[in-house]
mmCIF file of C-alpha atoms in Angstrom:
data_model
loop_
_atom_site.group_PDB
_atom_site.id
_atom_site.type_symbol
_atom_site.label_atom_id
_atom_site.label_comp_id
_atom_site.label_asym_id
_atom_site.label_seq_id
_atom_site.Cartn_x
_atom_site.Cartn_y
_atom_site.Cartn_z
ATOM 1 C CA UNK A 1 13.167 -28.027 5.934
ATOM 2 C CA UNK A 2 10.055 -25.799 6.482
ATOM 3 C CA UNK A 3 9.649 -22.944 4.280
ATOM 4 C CA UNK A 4 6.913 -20.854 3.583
ATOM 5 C CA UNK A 5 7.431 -18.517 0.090
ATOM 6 C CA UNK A 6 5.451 -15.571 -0.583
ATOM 7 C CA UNK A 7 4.670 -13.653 -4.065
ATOM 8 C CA UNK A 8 4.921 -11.214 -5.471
ATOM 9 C CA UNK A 9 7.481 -9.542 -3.534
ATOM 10 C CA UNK A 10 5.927 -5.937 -3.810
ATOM 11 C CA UNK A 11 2.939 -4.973 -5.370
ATOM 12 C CA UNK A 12 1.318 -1.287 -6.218
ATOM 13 C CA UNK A 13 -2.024 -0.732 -6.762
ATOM 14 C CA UNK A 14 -4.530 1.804 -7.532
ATOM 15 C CA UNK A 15 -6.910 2.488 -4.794
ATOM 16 C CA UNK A 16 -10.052 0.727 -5.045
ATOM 17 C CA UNK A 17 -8.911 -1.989 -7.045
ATOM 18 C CA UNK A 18 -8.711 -5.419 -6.050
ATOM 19 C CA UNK A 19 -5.590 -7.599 -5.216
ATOM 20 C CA UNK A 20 -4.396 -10.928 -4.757
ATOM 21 C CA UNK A 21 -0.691 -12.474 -2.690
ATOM 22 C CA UNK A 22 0.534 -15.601 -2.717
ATOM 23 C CA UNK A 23 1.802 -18.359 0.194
ATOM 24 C CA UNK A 24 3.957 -21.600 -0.703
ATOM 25 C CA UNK A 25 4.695 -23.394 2.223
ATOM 26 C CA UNK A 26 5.998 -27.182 2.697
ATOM 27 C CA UNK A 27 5.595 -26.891 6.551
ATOM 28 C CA UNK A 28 4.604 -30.360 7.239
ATOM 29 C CA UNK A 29 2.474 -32.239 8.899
ATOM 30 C CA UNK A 30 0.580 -28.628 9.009
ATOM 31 C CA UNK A 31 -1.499 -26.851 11.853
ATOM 32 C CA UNK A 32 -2.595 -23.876 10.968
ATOM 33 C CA UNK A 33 -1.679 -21.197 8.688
ATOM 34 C CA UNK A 34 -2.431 -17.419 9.365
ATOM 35 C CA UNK A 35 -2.197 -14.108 7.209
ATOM 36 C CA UNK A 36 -0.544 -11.249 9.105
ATOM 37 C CA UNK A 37 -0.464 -7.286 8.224
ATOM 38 C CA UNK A 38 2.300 -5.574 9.241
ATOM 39 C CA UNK A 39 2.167 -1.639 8.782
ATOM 40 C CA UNK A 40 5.162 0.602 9.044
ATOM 41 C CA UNK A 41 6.860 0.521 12.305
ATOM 42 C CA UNK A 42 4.771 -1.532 13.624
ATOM 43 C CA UNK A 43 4.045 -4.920 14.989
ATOM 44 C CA UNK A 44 2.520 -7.986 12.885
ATOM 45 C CA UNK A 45 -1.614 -7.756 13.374
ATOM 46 C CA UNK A 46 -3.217 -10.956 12.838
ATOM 47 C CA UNK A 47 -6.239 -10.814 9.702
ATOM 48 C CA UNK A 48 -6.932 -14.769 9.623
ATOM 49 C CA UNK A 49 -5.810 -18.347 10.819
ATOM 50 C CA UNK A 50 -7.238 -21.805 9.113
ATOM 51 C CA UNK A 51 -6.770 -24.671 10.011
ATOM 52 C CA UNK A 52 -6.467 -27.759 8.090
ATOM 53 C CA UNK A 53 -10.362 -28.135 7.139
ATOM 54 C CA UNK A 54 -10.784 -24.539 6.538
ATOM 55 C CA UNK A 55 -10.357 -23.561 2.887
ATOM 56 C CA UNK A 56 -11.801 -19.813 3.353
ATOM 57 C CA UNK A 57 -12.181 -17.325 5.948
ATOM 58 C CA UNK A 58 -12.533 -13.480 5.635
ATOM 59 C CA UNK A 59 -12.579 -10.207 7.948
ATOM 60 C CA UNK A 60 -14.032 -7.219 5.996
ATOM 61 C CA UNK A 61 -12.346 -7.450 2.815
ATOM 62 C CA UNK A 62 -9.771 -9.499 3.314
ATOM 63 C CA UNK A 63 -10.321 -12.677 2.207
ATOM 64 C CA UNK A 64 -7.673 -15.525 2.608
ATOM 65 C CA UNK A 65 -7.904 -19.091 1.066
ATOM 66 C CA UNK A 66 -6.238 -22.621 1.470
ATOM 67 C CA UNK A 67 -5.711 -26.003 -0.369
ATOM 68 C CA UNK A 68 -3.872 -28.171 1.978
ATOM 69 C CA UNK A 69 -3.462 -30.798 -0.827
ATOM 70 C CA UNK A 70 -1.356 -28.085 -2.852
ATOM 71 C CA UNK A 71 0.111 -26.366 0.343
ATOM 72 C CA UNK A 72 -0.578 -22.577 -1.079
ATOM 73 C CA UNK A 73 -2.330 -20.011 0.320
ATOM 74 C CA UNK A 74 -4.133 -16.577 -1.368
ATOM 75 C CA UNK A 75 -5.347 -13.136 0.825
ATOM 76 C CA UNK A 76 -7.126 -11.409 -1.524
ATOM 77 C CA UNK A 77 -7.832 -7.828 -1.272
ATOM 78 C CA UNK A 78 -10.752 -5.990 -2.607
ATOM 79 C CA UNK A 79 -11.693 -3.031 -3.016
ATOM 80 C CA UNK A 80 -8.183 -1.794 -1.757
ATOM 81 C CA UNK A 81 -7.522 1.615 0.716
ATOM 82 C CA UNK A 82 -4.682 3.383 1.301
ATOM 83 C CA UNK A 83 -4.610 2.226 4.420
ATOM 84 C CA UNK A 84 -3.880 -1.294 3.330
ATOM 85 C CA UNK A 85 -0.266 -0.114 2.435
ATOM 86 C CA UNK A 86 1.700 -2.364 4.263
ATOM 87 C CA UNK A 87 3.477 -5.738 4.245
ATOM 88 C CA UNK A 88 1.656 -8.684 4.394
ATOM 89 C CA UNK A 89 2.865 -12.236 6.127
ATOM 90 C CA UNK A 90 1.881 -15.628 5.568
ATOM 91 C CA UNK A 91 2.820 -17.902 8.948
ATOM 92 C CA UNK A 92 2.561 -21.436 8.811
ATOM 93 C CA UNK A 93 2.829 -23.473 11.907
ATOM 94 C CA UNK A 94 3.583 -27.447 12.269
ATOM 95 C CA UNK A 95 1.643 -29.737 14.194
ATOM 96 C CA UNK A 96 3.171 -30.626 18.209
ATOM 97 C CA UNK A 97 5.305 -27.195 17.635
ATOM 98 C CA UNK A 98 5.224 -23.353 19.083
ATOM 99 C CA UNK A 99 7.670 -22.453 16.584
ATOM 100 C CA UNK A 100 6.124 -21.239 13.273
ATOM 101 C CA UNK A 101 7.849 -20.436 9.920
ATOM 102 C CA UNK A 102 7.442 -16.647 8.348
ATOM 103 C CA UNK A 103 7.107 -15.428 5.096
ATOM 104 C CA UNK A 104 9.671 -12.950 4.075
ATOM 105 C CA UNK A 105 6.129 -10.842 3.512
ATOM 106 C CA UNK A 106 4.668 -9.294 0.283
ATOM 107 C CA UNK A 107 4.774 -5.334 0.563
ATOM 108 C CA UNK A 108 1.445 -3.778 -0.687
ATOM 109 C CA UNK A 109 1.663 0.138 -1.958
ATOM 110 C CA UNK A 110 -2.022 1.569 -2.707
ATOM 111 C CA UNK A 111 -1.477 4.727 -4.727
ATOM 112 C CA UNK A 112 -4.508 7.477 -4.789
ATOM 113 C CA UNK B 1 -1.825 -2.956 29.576
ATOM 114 C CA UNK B 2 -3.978 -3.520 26.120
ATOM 115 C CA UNK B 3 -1.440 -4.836 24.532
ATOM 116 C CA UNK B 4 2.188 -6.163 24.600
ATOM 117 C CA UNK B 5 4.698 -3.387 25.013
ATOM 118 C CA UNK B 6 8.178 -3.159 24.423
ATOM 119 C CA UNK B 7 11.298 -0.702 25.309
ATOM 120 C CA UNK B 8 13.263 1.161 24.053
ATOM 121 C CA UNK B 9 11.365 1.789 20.612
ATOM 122 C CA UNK B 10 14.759 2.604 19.111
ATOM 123 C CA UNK B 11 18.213 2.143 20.473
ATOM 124 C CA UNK B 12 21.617 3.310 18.988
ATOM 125 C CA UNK B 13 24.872 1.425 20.387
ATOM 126 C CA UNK B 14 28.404 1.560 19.323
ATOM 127 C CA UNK B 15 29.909 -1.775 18.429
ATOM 128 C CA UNK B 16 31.174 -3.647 21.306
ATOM 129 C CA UNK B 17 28.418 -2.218 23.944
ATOM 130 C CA UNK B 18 25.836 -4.522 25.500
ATOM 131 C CA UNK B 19 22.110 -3.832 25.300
ATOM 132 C CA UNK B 20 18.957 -4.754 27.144
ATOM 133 C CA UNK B 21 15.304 -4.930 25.547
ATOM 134 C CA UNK B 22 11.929 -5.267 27.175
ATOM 135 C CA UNK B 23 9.062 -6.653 26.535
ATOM 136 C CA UNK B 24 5.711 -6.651 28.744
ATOM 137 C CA UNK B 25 3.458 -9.305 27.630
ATOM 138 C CA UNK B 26 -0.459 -9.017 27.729
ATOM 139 C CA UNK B 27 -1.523 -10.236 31.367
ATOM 140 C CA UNK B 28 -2.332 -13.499 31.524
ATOM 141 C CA UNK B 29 -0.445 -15.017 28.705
ATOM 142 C CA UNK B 30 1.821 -17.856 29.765
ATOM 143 C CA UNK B 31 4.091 -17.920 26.131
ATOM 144 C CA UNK B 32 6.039 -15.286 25.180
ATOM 145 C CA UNK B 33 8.272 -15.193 22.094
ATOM 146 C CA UNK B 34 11.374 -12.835 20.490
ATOM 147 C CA UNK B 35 11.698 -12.871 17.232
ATOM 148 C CA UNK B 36 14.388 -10.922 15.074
ATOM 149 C CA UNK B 37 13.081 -9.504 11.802
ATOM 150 C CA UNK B 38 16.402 -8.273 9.456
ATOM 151 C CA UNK B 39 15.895 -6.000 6.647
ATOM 152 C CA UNK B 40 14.073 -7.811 3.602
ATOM 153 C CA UNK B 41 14.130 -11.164 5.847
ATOM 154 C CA UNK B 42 11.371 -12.580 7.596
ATOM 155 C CA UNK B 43 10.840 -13.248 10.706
ATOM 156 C CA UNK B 44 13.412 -15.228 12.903
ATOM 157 C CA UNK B 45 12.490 -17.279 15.899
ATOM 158 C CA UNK B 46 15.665 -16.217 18.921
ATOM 159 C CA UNK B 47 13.678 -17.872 22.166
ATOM 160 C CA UNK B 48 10.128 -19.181 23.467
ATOM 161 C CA UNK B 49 9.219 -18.868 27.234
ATOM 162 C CA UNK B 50 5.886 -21.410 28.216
ATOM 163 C CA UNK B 51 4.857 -20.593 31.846
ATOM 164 C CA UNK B 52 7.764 -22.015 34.165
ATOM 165 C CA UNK B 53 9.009 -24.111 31.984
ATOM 166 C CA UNK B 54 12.932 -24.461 30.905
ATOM 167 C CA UNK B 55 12.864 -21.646 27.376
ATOM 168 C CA UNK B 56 13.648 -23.473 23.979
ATOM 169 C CA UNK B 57 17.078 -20.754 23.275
ATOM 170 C CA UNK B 58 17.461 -23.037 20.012
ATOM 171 C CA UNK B 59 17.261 -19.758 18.082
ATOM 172 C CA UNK B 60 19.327 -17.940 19.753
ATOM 173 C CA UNK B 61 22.503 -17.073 17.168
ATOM 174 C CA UNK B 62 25.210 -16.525 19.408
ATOM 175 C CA UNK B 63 26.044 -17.091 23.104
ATOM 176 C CA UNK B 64 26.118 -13.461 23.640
ATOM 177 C CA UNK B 65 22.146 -13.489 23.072
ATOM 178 C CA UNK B 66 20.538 -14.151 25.951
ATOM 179 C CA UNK B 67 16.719 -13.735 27.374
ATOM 180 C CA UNK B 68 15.345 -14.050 31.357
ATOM 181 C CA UNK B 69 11.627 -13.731 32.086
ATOM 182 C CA UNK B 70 10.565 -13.107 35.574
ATOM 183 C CA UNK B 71 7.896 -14.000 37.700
ATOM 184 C CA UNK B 72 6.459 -15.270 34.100
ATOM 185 C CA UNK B 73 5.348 -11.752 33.092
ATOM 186 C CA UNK B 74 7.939 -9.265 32.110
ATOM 187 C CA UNK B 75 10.949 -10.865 29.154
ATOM 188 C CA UNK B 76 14.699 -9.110 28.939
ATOM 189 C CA UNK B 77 16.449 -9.674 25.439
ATOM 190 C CA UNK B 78 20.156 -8.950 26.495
ATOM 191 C CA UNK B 79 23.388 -8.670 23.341
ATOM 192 C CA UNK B 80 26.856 -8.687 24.881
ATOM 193 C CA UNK B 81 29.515 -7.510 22.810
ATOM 194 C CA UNK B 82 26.759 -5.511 19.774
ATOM 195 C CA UNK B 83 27.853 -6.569 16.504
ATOM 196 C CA UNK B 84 26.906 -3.825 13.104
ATOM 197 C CA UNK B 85 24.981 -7.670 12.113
ATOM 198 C CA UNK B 86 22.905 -7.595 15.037
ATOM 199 C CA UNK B 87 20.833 -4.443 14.185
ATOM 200 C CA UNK B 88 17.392 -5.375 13.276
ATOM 201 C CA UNK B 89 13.835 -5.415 14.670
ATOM 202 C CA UNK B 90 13.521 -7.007 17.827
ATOM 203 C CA UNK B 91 9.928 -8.256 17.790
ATOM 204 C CA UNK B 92 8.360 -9.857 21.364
ATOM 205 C CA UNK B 93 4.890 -11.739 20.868
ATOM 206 C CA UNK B 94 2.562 -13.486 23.358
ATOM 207 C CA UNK B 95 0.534 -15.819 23.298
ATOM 208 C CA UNK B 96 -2.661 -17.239 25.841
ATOM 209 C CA UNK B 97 -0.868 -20.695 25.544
ATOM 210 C CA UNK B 98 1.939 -22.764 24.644
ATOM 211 C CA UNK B 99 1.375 -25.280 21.387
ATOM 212 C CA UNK B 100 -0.295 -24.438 18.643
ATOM 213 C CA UNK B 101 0.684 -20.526 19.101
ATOM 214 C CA UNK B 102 -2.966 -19.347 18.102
ATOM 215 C CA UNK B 103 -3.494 -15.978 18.324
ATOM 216 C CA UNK B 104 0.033 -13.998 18.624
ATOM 217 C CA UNK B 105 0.014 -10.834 19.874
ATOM 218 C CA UNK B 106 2.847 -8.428 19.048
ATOM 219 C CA UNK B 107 4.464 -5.894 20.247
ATOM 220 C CA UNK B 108 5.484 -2.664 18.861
ATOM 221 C CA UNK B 109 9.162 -3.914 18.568
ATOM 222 C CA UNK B 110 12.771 -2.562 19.129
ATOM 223 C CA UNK B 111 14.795 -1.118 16.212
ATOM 224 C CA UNK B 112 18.375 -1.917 17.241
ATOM 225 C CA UNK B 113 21.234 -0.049 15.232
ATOM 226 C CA UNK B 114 24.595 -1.055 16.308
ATOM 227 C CA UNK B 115 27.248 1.265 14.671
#
């Protein structure tokens, strides 16, 4: 069965400081796997997608990673805003499928 | 529109009632998705819609979930018979293309209360 596990659960940080969640996933055979920030009342915003020969890709200071051999996944954080408050989703889709499996998310609190 | 929209933002129903959602999809994009996202869950496929193309309802829970899209543009999400278990988010995304769903656009969502 596909799952895709995500730690820690919650997280608070001070702002400025730097931060780092965690993806598990056994999707398999693996497409793609993509970081998602969902603030309050909102809709999920994609931040990144790799593929399977990507191992790093970053927008502003996000900054995801990925080792396909061990199937987990990082976004690090840095330098972290208030505005960053918010949960955070890893999504990792099979290959030949449109259906992808969610994270249950990792919600992020930046305290002043 | 810029973006994918969907209505009502909120909805309260009584148990029993049935509801419709919306969703408008970006213009253009042939796959369109609901998802359900539960309290402390993550999110849960309900139906994908690929251009004219017979929808994969394998995630649908019940038969009183069901979803139309017209003319390939605008998606209803209609519960018969609201149970308290179906509130949630309602979540629509879409999509340029069917496969691989690269880049997923989502809406704003639906919070559905069903007392």
């Amino acid at each position: 069965k596909n799952q895709v596990e995500q730690s820690p659960q919650s997280l608070i940080i001070l702002e400025g400081k730097n931060c780092t969640l965690q993806c598990n996933y056994t999707v398999s055979p693996f497409s793609n796997l993509r970081w998602y920030k969902q603030d309050t009342g909102r809709g999920p915003v994609s931040l990144t997608i790799m593929t399977f020969s990507e191992n790093t890709k970053s927008n502003g200071r996000y900054t995801a990673t990925l080792d396909a051999d061990t199937k987990q996944s990082s976004l690090h954080i840095t330098a972290s805003q208030l505005s960053d408050s918010a949960s955070y989703i890893c999504v990792v889709s099979p290959q030949g499928s449109y259906i992808p499996t969610f994270g249950r998310g990792t919600s992020l609190i930046v305290h002043p | 529109g810029a973006g994918v929209s969907q209505s009502p933002s909120n909805k309260v129903t009584e148990k029993g009632k049935d509801v419709e959602l919306r969703c408008d999809p970006i213009s253009g994009h042939t796959a369109l998705y609901w998802y359900r996202q539960s309290l402390g869950q993550g999110l849960e496929f309900l139906i994908y819609f690929q251009g004219n193309s017979a929808p994969d309802k394998s995630g649908l829970p019940s038969d009183r979930f069901s979803a139309e899209r017209t003319g390939g543009s605008v998606s209803t999400l209609t519960i018969q018979r609201t149970q308290q278990e179906d509130s949630a988010v309602y979540l629509c995304a879409s999509s340029p293309s069917g496969g691989a769903p690269v880049g997923q656009y989502f809406g704003p969502g639906t919070r559905l209360l069903v007392l």
